[in-house]
């Protein structure tokens, strides 16, 4: 074993990359694409199996589960990178493999443990080829995988898949060297093919490692990646899909749940003004036609043997989709052309790989390109438009209303100065002469007041972002404090009228955002939209604040945060109610 400093690791980047490039040139394109898509499907199947709620024999806490997911996702990313490299650098000679390889993946402490368990369960046949893989989670802890290529012992498929795995490991090695060189850590490298160990300081716990690339348990489970997670019922329809994912696409139950979820995903973008019209102008076909064709492609990939990978004549795919959708051959051809891979492009965005007269693609690729195309176009046309923020506020009101809160209709506009000159200048450098409250809702003795913040999907990091959200909360808290003594502005509002006449009353100021802000001051009660949804459903309106004026905010089954409340002087409020009545 050899320990490499940051500088030594940086010097090896170019030689390792040269090895990756040269090895990619040795692979033929068609065999590689098919094998890599099947391998990616095997990883996806393993992820689905681990995520199946019916699996109760894995006694992992959320941190361990997230580390495993993160590691498997990193492997899938490396598979994508190797696929793109081979597509652009590999040979174009005819396919050598006579069949599509069937692959399964198992996870365990060591390859020997996995092999023993598989033999004991009779999951490993005498003609099955096994390829052991040892990788690392969060740069440290070893994790073993066993890749089984069914009925392939001693065949071309076994040798070929093994060489692809070695290439992926080399690509992984480059990624770790590159990341380490940029972040300033040393590496421990062994002579075997084991992924290098990153020598983090003791203070750098696995959780902190995951926080650096936003793969910690809270971010992975709570942060919304796609706009439909808050702009439609996609998020709620996702739950039944995930609960049946272990059944696979062969199950009518899971297939129906998936199709409902996917329709909601499209609706999440269609609800925005002019999105559908601008989509047609940009791509040369309607969003409805795009949806029909990509769903048709998914159906073609679905029944293809063990893996959902399509390898067949392009003309046959065209005819099948024309027949199933009722669209013209010209329209279907246009959509297929716009999704067909070209030299110097990435299969992430152009997943239909041409090979002679055939095309190759996977169900998972089509699912991913739907998300990337719809969200990417959304980001390009609504980058600096207020309509996103308005929709996000409406989603927050809808969430409160659906869980029994009495909600104020729209924003509460205040056409006078709320913050003192001193507070306003300290926060923003000028005096604000007017303000508003984004979302207000009440249940029991709590008036929930939400500052809604919809941020760009581009990941923003650093002290500046943390500081601005700390300022947002400081301003929001001061505004809520002002409102607690100016409740006449809520005259006639359902959220005030619904509050009971007896008992203690409180204002609970919160910030809700579509993104989580790393290393934010714990005193700032920021909730991701999924967390806000959970809070809306589970918050106990009979909660009593502690001696410090804090209440517990449930954000997930195993997580909560604390937030500061403001007391409402209910006798004064009661007098006010008598006056206005």
Coordinates of C-alpha atoms in Angstrom, one line a residue:
X1 CA 0.0 0.0 0.0
X2 CA 1.2 3.5 -0.9
X3 CA 0.2 6.8 0.6
X4 CA 0.0 9.7 -1.9
X5 CA -0.1 13.3 -0.9
X6 CA -2.4 15.8 -2.7
X7 CA 0.4 16.9 -4.9
X8 CA 1.4 13.3 -5.8
X9 CA -2.2 12.4 -6.6
X10 CA -2.5 15.5 -8.8
X11 CA 0.6 14.4 -10.8
X12 CA -1.0 11.0 -11.6
X13 CA -4.3 12.5 -13.0
X14 CA -3.0 12.8 -16.6
X15 CA -1.5 9.3 -16.7
X16 CA -4.6 7.7 -15.3
X17 CA -6.8 9.6 -17.7
X18 CA -4.6 8.5 -20.6
X19 CA -5.1 4.9 -19.5
X20 CA -8.9 5.4 -19.5
X21 CA -8.8 6.8 -23.0
X22 CA -6.6 4.1 -24.4
X23 CA -8.7 1.3 -22.9
X24 CA -11.9 2.8 -24.2
X25 CA -10.5 2.6 -27.7
X26 CA -10.2 -1.1 -27.4
X27 CA -13.9 -1.7 -26.9
X28 CA -16.4 -2.0 -29.8
X29 CA -19.4 0.3 -29.5
X30 CA -22.3 -2.1 -29.9
X31 CA -21.3 -4.8 -27.4
X32 CA -20.3 -2.2 -24.9
X33 CA -23.5 -0.2 -25.0
X34 CA -25.6 -3.3 -24.5
X35 CA -23.5 -4.6 -21.7
X36 CA -23.3 -1.3 -19.9
X37 CA -27.0 -0.7 -20.1
X38 CA -27.6 -4.1 -18.7
X39 CA -25.1 -3.4 -15.9
X40 CA -26.8 -0.1 -15.2
X41 CA -30.1 -1.9 -15.1
X42 CA -28.6 -4.4 -12.6
X43 CA -27.5 -1.5 -10.3
X44 CA -31.0 0.0 -10.7
X45 CA -32.6 -3.3 -9.7
X46 CA -30.4 -3.5 -6.6
X47 CA -31.3 0.1 -5.6
X48 CA -35.0 -0.7 -6.0
X49 CA -34.6 -3.8 -3.9
X50 CA -32.8 -1.9 -1.1
X51 CA -35.5 0.8 -1.3
X52 CA -38.4 -1.6 -1.1
X53 CA -40.2 -0.9 2.2
X54 CA -41.0 -4.6 2.5
X55 CA -37.4 -5.4 3.2
X56 CA -37.1 -5.4 6.9
X57 CA -34.0 -7.6 7.4
X58 CA -31.6 -4.7 6.7
X59 CA -31.0 -3.1 10.1
X60 CA -29.5 0.1 8.7
X61 CA -29.9 3.5 10.1
X62 CA -30.5 6.4 7.8
X63 CA -26.8 7.3 7.5
X64 CA -25.8 3.8 6.6
X65 CA -28.6 3.4 4.1
X66 CA -27.7 6.8 2.5
X67 CA -24.0 5.8 2.2
X68 CA -25.0 2.6 0.4
X69 CA -27.3 4.5 -2.0
X70 CA -24.7 7.1 -2.6
X71 CA -22.1 4.5 -3.5
X72 CA -24.4 2.7 -5.9
X73 CA -25.4 6.0 -7.5
X74 CA -21.7 6.9 -7.9
X75 CA -21.2 3.6 -9.8
X76 CA -24.1 4.3 -12.0
X77 CA -22.6 7.7 -12.8
X78 CA -19.3 6.1 -13.7
X79 CA -21.1 3.7 -16.0
X80 CA -22.7 6.7 -17.8
X81 CA -19.3 8.3 -18.2
X82 CA -17.7 5.1 -19.5
X83 CA -20.6 4.7 -21.9
X84 CA -20.1 8.2 -23.3
X85 CA -16.3 7.6 -23.7
X86 CA -16.8 4.3 -25.5
X87 CA -19.5 5.8 -27.8
X88 CA -17.1 8.5 -28.9
X89 CA -13.8 6.6 -28.8
X90 CA -14.7 2.9 -29.3
X91 CA -14.6 0.8 -32.5
X92 CA -17.5 0.3 -34.9
X93 CA -16.9 -3.3 -35.7
X94 CA -19.9 -5.7 -35.7
X95 CA -21.3 -7.1 -32.4
X96 CA -19.5 -10.2 -31.1
X97 CA -21.9 -11.2 -28.4
X98 CA -24.7 -13.6 -29.5
X99 CA -27.1 -12.6 -26.8
X100 CA -27.9 -9.9 -24.3
X101 CA -26.1 -10.6 -21.0
X102 CA -28.3 -11.2 -17.9
X103 CA -26.8 -9.6 -14.8
X104 CA -27.7 -9.5 -11.1
X105 CA -26.0 -7.7 -8.2
X106 CA -25.8 -8.6 -4.6
X107 CA -24.4 -6.6 -1.7
X108 CA -22.5 -7.7 1.4
X109 CA -19.5 -7.4 3.7
X110 CA -17.2 -9.3 1.4
X111 CA -17.3 -11.2 -1.9
X112 CA -16.9 -14.6 0.0
X113 CA -19.8 -13.8 2.3
X114 CA -22.0 -12.9 -0.7
X115 CA -21.0 -16.0 -2.6
X116 CA -21.6 -18.3 0.4
X117 CA -25.1 -16.8 0.9
X118 CA -26.0 -17.1 -2.8
X119 CA -24.9 -20.7 -2.9
X120 CA -26.9 -21.4 0.3
X121 CA -30.0 -19.8 -1.2
X122 CA -29.4 -21.6 -4.5
X123 CA -29.2 -18.3 -6.4
X124 CA -25.9 -19.2 -8.1
X125 CA -25.9 -21.8 -10.8
X126 CA -22.9 -23.9 -11.9
X127 CA -22.6 -22.1 -15.3
X128 CA -23.0 -18.6 -13.8
X129 CA -20.0 -16.3 -14.0
X130 CA -19.2 -14.2 -10.9
X131 CA -17.3 -10.9 -10.9
X132 CA -16.4 -9.7 -7.3
X133 CA -16.2 -5.9 -6.8
X134 CA -14.9 -4.2 -3.7
X135 CA -15.6 -0.5 -3.4
X136 CA -15.7 2.1 -0.7
X137 CA -18.4 4.1 0.9
X138 CA -17.7 7.8 1.7
X139 CA -14.1 7.2 0.7
X140 CA -13.4 4.8 3.7
X141 CA -15.6 1.9 4.6
X142 CA -15.4 -1.1 2.3
X143 CA -18.5 -2.5 0.6
X144 CA -18.6 -5.6 -1.5
X145 CA -20.7 -6.3 -4.6
X146 CA -21.1 -9.6 -6.4
X147 CA -21.9 -9.2 -10.1
X148 CA -23.4 -12.4 -11.6
X149 CA -23.6 -12.9 -15.3
X150 CA -26.1 -15.7 -15.8
X151 CA -25.1 -18.8 -17.9
X152 CA -21.9 -17.1 -19.0
X153 CA -19.0 -19.0 -17.3
X154 CA -16.1 -19.3 -19.7
X155 CA -17.9 -17.3 -22.4
X156 CA -17.1 -14.1 -24.3
X157 CA -19.7 -12.3 -22.2
X158 CA -17.9 -13.1 -18.9
X159 CA -14.5 -11.8 -20.2
X160 CA -16.1 -8.8 -21.8
X161 CA -18.1 -7.7 -18.8
X162 CA -15.1 -8.3 -16.6
X163 CA -13.0 -5.9 -18.7
X164 CA -15.8 -3.3 -18.6
X165 CA -15.9 -3.5 -14.8
X166 CA -12.1 -3.0 -14.7
X167 CA -12.5 0.1 -16.9
X168 CA -15.2 1.5 -14.7
X169 CA -12.9 0.9 -11.7
X170 CA -10.2 2.8 -13.5
X171 CA -12.6 5.7 -14.2
X172 CA -13.7 5.6 -10.5
X173 CA -10.0 5.8 -9.6
X174 CA -9.5 8.9 -11.7
X175 CA -12.6 10.6 -10.2
X176 CA -11.3 9.9 -6.7
X177 CA -7.8 11.2 -7.5
X178 CA -9.3 14.3 -9.1
X179 CA -11.6 15.0 -6.2
X180 CA -8.8 14.4 -3.6
X181 CA -6.5 16.8 -5.5
X182 CA -9.1 19.5 -5.4
X183 CA -10.0 19.1 -1.8
X184 CA -6.5 18.6 -0.4
X185 CA -6.6 15.1 1.1
X186 CA -4.0 12.3 0.8
X187 CA -4.8 8.8 -0.6
X188 CA -3.9 5.3 0.3
X189 CA -3.6 3.2 -2.9
X190 CA -3.2 -0.6 -2.9
X191 CA -1.8 -2.8 -5.6
X192 CA -5.1 -4.5 -6.3
X193 CA -8.1 -3.1 -8.1
X194 CA -9.6 -1.8 -4.9
X195 CA -11.0 1.8 -5.0
X196 CA -8.4 4.1 -3.3
X197 CA -9.0 5.2 0.3
X198 CA -9.3 8.9 1.0
X199 CA -7.4 9.8 4.1
X200 CA -9.9 12.2 5.7
X201 CA -9.1 13.7 9.1
X202 CA -10.9 12.2 12.1
X203 CA -13.2 15.2 12.3
X204 CA -14.4 14.4 8.8
X205 CA -17.2 11.9 9.6
X206 CA -19.0 9.9 6.9
X207 CA -21.9 12.3 7.4
X208 CA -19.7 15.4 6.8
X209 CA -18.3 13.6 3.7
X210 CA -21.8 13.2 2.4
X211 CA -22.7 16.8 3.2
X212 CA -19.9 18.0 0.9
X213 CA -21.7 16.7 -2.2
X214 CA -25.3 17.0 -0.9
X215 CA -25.8 13.3 -0.4
X216 CA -26.5 13.3 3.3
X217 CA -29.7 11.6 4.5
X218 CA -31.7 14.8 5.0
X219 CA -30.8 16.2 1.5
X220 CA -31.4 12.9 -0.2
X221 CA -34.8 12.3 1.3
X222 CA -36.2 15.8 1.6
X223 CA -34.8 18.0 -1.1
X224 CA -36.9 18.3 -4.2
X225 CA -34.9 17.9 -7.4
X226 CA -37.7 18.3 -9.9
X227 CA -40.3 21.1 -10.2
X228 CA -43.4 18.8 -10.3
X229 CA -42.5 17.7 -6.7
X230 CA -44.2 20.9 -5.6
X231 CA -46.1 22.1 -8.7
X232 CA -48.3 19.0 -9.1
X233 CA -49.4 15.8 -7.2
X234 CA -46.3 14.0 -8.5
X235 CA -44.7 14.0 -5.0
X236 CA -47.7 12.2 -3.5
X237 CA -48.0 9.8 -6.3
X238 CA -44.3 8.9 -5.9
X239 CA -45.0 7.2 -2.6
X240 CA -47.2 4.4 -4.0
X241 CA -44.7 3.9 -6.8
X242 CA -41.8 3.5 -4.4
X243 CA -43.9 1.1 -2.2
X244 CA -44.4 -1.3 -5.1
X245 CA -41.0 -0.9 -6.8
X246 CA -39.9 -4.2 -5.5
X247 CA -42.6 -5.9 -7.6
X248 CA -40.9 -4.7 -10.8
X249 CA -42.4 -3.4 -14.1
X250 CA -43.9 -6.9 -14.8
X251 CA -46.3 -6.2 -12.0
X252 CA -49.6 -4.4 -13.2
X253 CA -49.8 -2.7 -9.7
X254 CA -46.4 -1.1 -10.0
X255 CA -46.8 -0.3 -13.7
X256 CA -50.1 1.5 -13.0
X257 CA -48.6 3.4 -10.1
X258 CA -45.6 4.4 -12.3
X259 CA -47.8 5.6 -15.2
X260 CA -49.9 7.7 -12.8
X261 CA -46.7 9.2 -11.4
X262 CA -45.3 10.0 -14.8
X263 CA -48.5 11.7 -16.0
X264 CA -48.3 13.9 -12.9
X265 CA -44.7 14.7 -13.8
X266 CA -45.7 16.1 -17.2
X267 CA -48.7 18.0 -15.6
X268 CA -46.2 19.7 -13.2
X269 CA -44.7 21.5 -16.2
X270 CA -47.8 21.9 -18.2
X271 CA -49.4 24.0 -15.4
X272 CA -46.9 26.8 -16.0
X273 CA -48.1 29.6 -18.4
X274 CA -46.7 29.3 -21.9
X275 CA -44.5 26.3 -21.1
X276 CA -46.3 24.0 -23.6
X277 CA -46.3 26.6 -26.4
X278 CA -42.6 27.4 -25.9
X279 CA -41.7 23.7 -25.8
X280 CA -43.3 23.2 -29.3
X281 CA -41.4 26.2 -30.6
X282 CA -38.1 25.0 -29.2
X283 CA -38.2 21.3 -30.3
X284 CA -40.4 21.4 -33.4
X285 CA -43.1 19.0 -31.9
X286 CA -45.7 19.3 -29.3
X287 CA -45.2 18.3 -25.7
X288 CA -48.2 15.9 -26.0
X289 CA -46.5 14.2 -29.0
X290 CA -43.2 14.0 -27.1
X291 CA -45.0 12.4 -24.1
X292 CA -46.7 9.8 -26.4
X293 CA -43.4 8.8 -28.1
X294 CA -41.3 8.5 -25.0
X295 CA -44.0 6.4 -23.3
X296 CA -44.0 4.3 -26.4
X297 CA -40.3 3.8 -26.2
X298 CA -40.6 2.8 -22.5
X299 CA -43.2 0.2 -23.5
X300 CA -40.9 -1.2 -26.1
X301 CA -38.1 -1.6 -23.6
X302 CA -40.2 -3.0 -20.9
X303 CA -40.7 -6.6 -22.0
X304 CA -37.2 -7.2 -23.3
X305 CA -36.1 -10.3 -21.4
X306 CA -34.5 -9.9 -18.0
X307 CA -33.2 -6.3 -18.6
X308 CA -35.3 -3.5 -19.9
X309 CA -32.9 -2.8 -22.8
X310 CA -34.2 -2.5 -26.3
X311 CA -32.0 -3.8 -29.2
X312 CA -33.9 -4.0 -32.5
X313 CA -34.5 -2.3 -35.9
X314 CA -35.2 1.4 -35.7
X315 CA -37.9 1.0 -38.4
X316 CA -39.6 -1.6 -36.3
X317 CA -39.6 0.7 -33.3
X318 CA -41.0 3.5 -35.5
X319 CA -43.8 1.3 -36.8
X320 CA -44.7 0.1 -33.3
X321 CA -45.0 3.6 -31.8
X322 CA -47.0 4.9 -34.8
X323 CA -49.4 2.0 -34.3
X324 CA -49.7 2.4 -30.5
X325 CA -50.0 6.2 -30.5
X326 CA -51.9 7.0 -33.6
X327 CA -49.3 9.7 -34.5
X328 CA -48.0 10.1 -38.0
X329 CA -44.7 8.5 -39.0
X330 CA -43.3 12.0 -39.6
X331 CA -44.0 13.2 -36.1
X332 CA -42.7 10.0 -34.4
X333 CA -39.6 10.1 -36.6
X334 CA -38.9 13.7 -35.6
X335 CA -39.1 12.9 -31.9
X336 CA -36.8 9.8 -32.4
X337 CA -34.3 11.9 -34.4
X338 CA -34.2 14.4 -31.6
X339 CA -33.3 11.7 -29.1
X340 CA -30.8 9.8 -31.3
X341 CA -27.1 9.9 -30.2
X342 CA -24.6 11.7 -32.5
X343 CA -20.8 11.8 -32.3
X344 CA -19.3 14.1 -29.6
X345 CA -22.7 14.0 -27.8
X346 CA -23.7 12.3 -24.5
X347 CA -26.2 9.5 -24.2
X348 CA -27.5 11.2 -21.1
X349 CA -29.3 13.6 -23.4
X350 CA -29.5 11.5 -26.6
X351 CA -30.2 8.0 -25.4
X352 CA -31.1 6.2 -28.7
X353 CA -27.8 4.7 -29.9
X354 CA -27.8 3.8 -33.6
X355 CA -26.0 0.6 -34.5
X356 CA -26.2 -0.5 -38.2
X357 CA -30.0 -0.5 -38.8
X358 CA -30.8 -1.0 -35.1
X359 CA -31.2 1.3 -32.1
X360 CA -30.2 0.5 -28.5
X361 CA -31.7 2.2 -25.4
X362 CA -33.0 1.3 -22.0
X363 CA -36.1 2.0 -20.1
X364 CA -34.1 3.8 -17.4
X365 CA -32.4 6.1 -20.0
X366 CA -35.8 7.2 -21.4
X367 CA -37.1 7.8 -17.9
X368 CA -34.0 10.0 -17.2
X369 CA -34.1 11.9 -20.5
X370 CA -37.8 12.8 -19.9
X371 CA -36.8 14.4 -16.6
X372 CA -33.7 16.2 -18.0
X373 CA -35.4 17.5 -21.0
X374 CA -38.5 18.9 -19.3
X375 CA -36.6 20.3 -16.3
X376 CA -33.8 21.7 -18.4
X377 CA -36.2 23.5 -20.6
X378 CA -38.1 24.8 -17.6
X379 CA -34.9 26.2 -16.1
X380 CA -34.0 27.9 -19.3
X381 CA -37.3 29.8 -19.7
X382 CA -38.2 30.5 -16.1
X383 CA -34.7 31.2 -14.8
X384 CA -35.5 34.8 -13.6
X385 CA -39.3 34.9 -13.7
X386 CA -41.4 35.6 -10.6
X387 CA -44.1 33.0 -11.7
X388 CA -42.0 30.2 -10.2
X389 CA -42.1 31.9 -6.8
X390 CA -45.9 32.5 -7.1
X391 CA -46.5 28.8 -7.9
X392 CA -44.3 27.7 -5.0
X393 CA -46.3 29.9 -2.6
X394 CA -49.6 28.4 -4.0
X395 CA -48.2 24.9 -3.4
X396 CA -47.4 25.8 0.2
X397 CA -50.9 27.1 0.8
X398 CA -52.4 24.0 -0.9
X399 CA -50.3 21.8 1.4
X400 CA -51.5 23.5 4.5
X401 CA -55.1 23.5 3.3
X402 CA -55.1 19.8 2.5
X403 CA -54.1 19.0 6.1
X404 CA -56.8 20.9 7.8
X405 CA -55.3 24.4 8.2
X406 CA -57.4 27.5 7.6
X407 CA -55.4 29.4 5.0
X408 CA -55.3 33.1 4.1
X409 CA -56.2 33.6 0.4
X410 CA -53.0 34.8 -1.3
X411 CA -50.3 37.0 0.1
X412 CA -51.0 39.5 2.9
X413 CA -49.8 42.8 1.5
X414 CA -48.8 45.6 4.0
X415 CA -48.5 49.0 2.4
X416 CA -46.6 50.6 5.2
X417 CA -43.2 50.4 6.9
X418 CA -42.9 47.3 9.1
X419 CA -39.3 47.1 10.1
X420 CA -37.6 49.9 11.9
X421 CA -35.2 52.1 10.0
X422 CA -32.3 50.6 12.0
X423 CA -33.4 46.9 11.4
X424 CA -34.1 47.5 7.7
X425 CA -30.8 49.2 7.1
X426 CA -28.8 46.6 9.0
X427 CA -30.4 43.8 7.0
X428 CA -30.6 45.3 3.5
X429 CA -28.9 48.7 3.5
X430 CA -32.1 50.7 2.8
X431 CA -35.5 51.3 4.4
X432 CA -38.3 49.2 3.1
X433 CA -41.6 51.1 2.9
X434 CA -43.9 48.1 2.3
X435 CA -43.8 44.3 2.7
X436 CA -45.9 41.2 2.5
X437 CA -46.4 37.8 4.1
X438 CA -46.3 34.9 1.7
X439 CA -48.3 32.1 3.3
X440 CA -50.5 32.2 6.4
X441 CA -52.5 29.3 7.9
X442 CA -53.8 28.4 11.3
X443 CA -54.7 25.2 13.2
X444 CA -55.6 25.2 16.8
X445 CA -53.7 27.8 18.7
X446 CA -51.0 28.2 16.0
X447 CA -50.8 30.8 13.3
X448 CA -48.2 29.5 10.8
X449 CA -46.5 32.2 8.8
X450 CA -44.3 31.0 6.0
X451 CA -41.6 32.9 4.0
X452 CA -41.5 31.0 0.7
X453 CA -38.2 30.8 -1.2
X454 CA -38.0 29.1 -4.6
X455 CA -34.3 28.9 -5.6
X456 CA -32.7 28.0 -8.9
X457 CA -31.9 24.3 -9.4
X458 CA -28.2 25.2 -9.9
X459 CA -26.5 24.3 -6.6
X460 CA -25.6 27.4 -4.7
X461 CA -23.1 27.1 -1.9
X462 CA -20.9 29.1 0.4
X463 CA -21.1 31.5 3.2
X464 CA -23.0 34.1 1.2
X465 CA -26.0 31.8 0.7
X466 CA -26.0 30.9 4.4
X467 CA -25.9 34.6 5.3
X468 CA -28.7 35.6 3.0
X469 CA -31.0 33.0 4.4
X470 CA -30.1 34.0 8.0
X471 CA -31.1 37.5 7.0
X472 CA -34.4 36.2 5.4
X473 CA -35.3 34.6 8.7
X474 CA -34.3 37.6 10.8
X475 CA -36.5 39.8 8.7
X476 CA -39.3 37.3 8.7
X477 CA -39.2 37.0 12.5
X478 CA -39.3 40.7 12.9
X479 CA -42.2 41.0 10.5
X480 CA -44.1 38.3 12.4
X481 CA -43.4 40.1 15.7
X482 CA -44.9 43.3 14.1
X483 CA -48.0 41.4 12.9
X484 CA -48.6 40.0 16.4
X485 CA -49.5 43.5 17.5
X486 CA -51.2 44.5 14.2
X487 CA -53.7 41.7 13.7
X488 CA -56.3 44.2 12.3
X489 CA -54.6 43.5 8.9
X490 CA -56.1 40.0 9.2
X491 CA -59.6 41.2 9.7
X492 CA -61.9 38.7 7.9
X493 CA -59.1 36.2 7.2
X494 CA -60.1 32.5 7.6
X495 CA -56.8 31.8 9.4
X496 CA -57.6 34.3 12.2
X497 CA -61.4 33.5 12.4
X498 CA -60.7 29.8 12.8
X499 CA -58.5 30.2 15.9
X500 CA -60.3 29.1 19.1
X501 CA -61.4 31.8 21.6
X502 CA -59.7 30.0 24.6
X503 CA -56.3 28.7 25.3
X504 CA -52.8 30.0 24.5
X505 CA -52.1 31.3 21.0
X506 CA -48.8 31.5 19.1
X507 CA -47.3 32.6 15.8
X508 CA -44.9 30.1 14.3
X509 CA -42.5 31.7 11.7
X510 CA -41.0 29.3 9.2
X511 CA -39.0 29.4 5.9
X512 CA -39.9 26.9 3.2
X513 CA -37.6 26.4 0.3
X514 CA -37.2 24.0 -2.6
X515 CA -33.5 23.6 -1.7
X516 CA -31.8 22.8 1.6
X517 CA -29.0 25.2 2.6
X518 CA -25.9 23.4 3.9
X519 CA -24.4 24.5 7.3
X520 CA -27.2 27.0 7.9
X521 CA -27.5 28.3 11.5
X522 CA -29.6 25.8 13.4
X523 CA -31.7 28.7 14.8
X524 CA -33.1 29.2 11.3
X525 CA -36.2 26.9 10.9
X526 CA -35.8 26.1 7.1
X527 CA -37.8 23.3 5.7
X528 CA -37.6 21.7 2.3
X529 CA -41.0 21.3 0.6
X530 CA -41.2 17.6 1.4
X531 CA -40.5 18.4 5.0
X532 CA -43.1 21.1 5.0
X533 CA -45.6 18.6 3.6
X534 CA -44.8 16.2 6.4
X535 CA -45.0 19.0 9.0
X536 CA -48.4 20.1 7.7
X537 CA -49.7 16.5 8.1
X538 CA -48.1 15.6 11.4
X539 CA -47.8 18.9 13.4
X540 CA -49.7 18.7 16.7
X541 CA -51.5 22.0 17.2
X542 CA -51.8 21.3 20.9
X543 CA -48.0 21.5 21.3
X544 CA -46.8 23.6 24.2
X545 CA -43.6 25.5 23.7
X546 CA -40.7 24.8 26.1
X547 CA -39.3 27.3 28.6
X548 CA -37.1 28.8 25.9
X549 CA -40.1 29.5 23.6
X550 CA -39.2 26.7 21.2
X551 CA -41.5 24.0 19.6
X552 CA -40.6 20.7 18.0
X553 CA -41.2 20.6 14.2
X554 CA -41.6 17.1 12.7
X555 CA -39.9 17.0 9.3
X556 CA -39.7 13.2 8.7
X557 CA -40.5 10.0 10.6
X558 CA -37.0 10.0 12.2
X559 CA -36.2 13.8 12.1
X560 CA -37.4 17.1 13.6
X561 CA -36.1 20.6 14.1
X562 CA -36.8 23.2 16.7
X563 CA -38.4 26.6 15.9
X564 CA -39.0 29.7 17.9
X565 CA -42.6 30.9 18.5
X566 CA -44.1 34.3 19.2
X567 CA -46.9 34.5 21.8
X568 CA -50.1 36.2 20.8
X569 CA -51.8 38.4 23.4
X570 CA -55.2 36.7 23.1
X571 CA -57.1 39.1 25.5
X572 CA -56.1 42.0 23.3
X573 CA -57.1 40.0 20.3
X574 CA -60.4 39.1 21.8
X575 CA -61.1 42.8 22.5
X576 CA -60.1 43.6 18.9
X577 CA -62.5 40.9 17.6
X578 CA -65.4 42.5 19.6
X579 CA -64.5 46.0 18.2
X580 CA -64.5 44.8 14.5
X581 CA -67.7 42.8 15.0

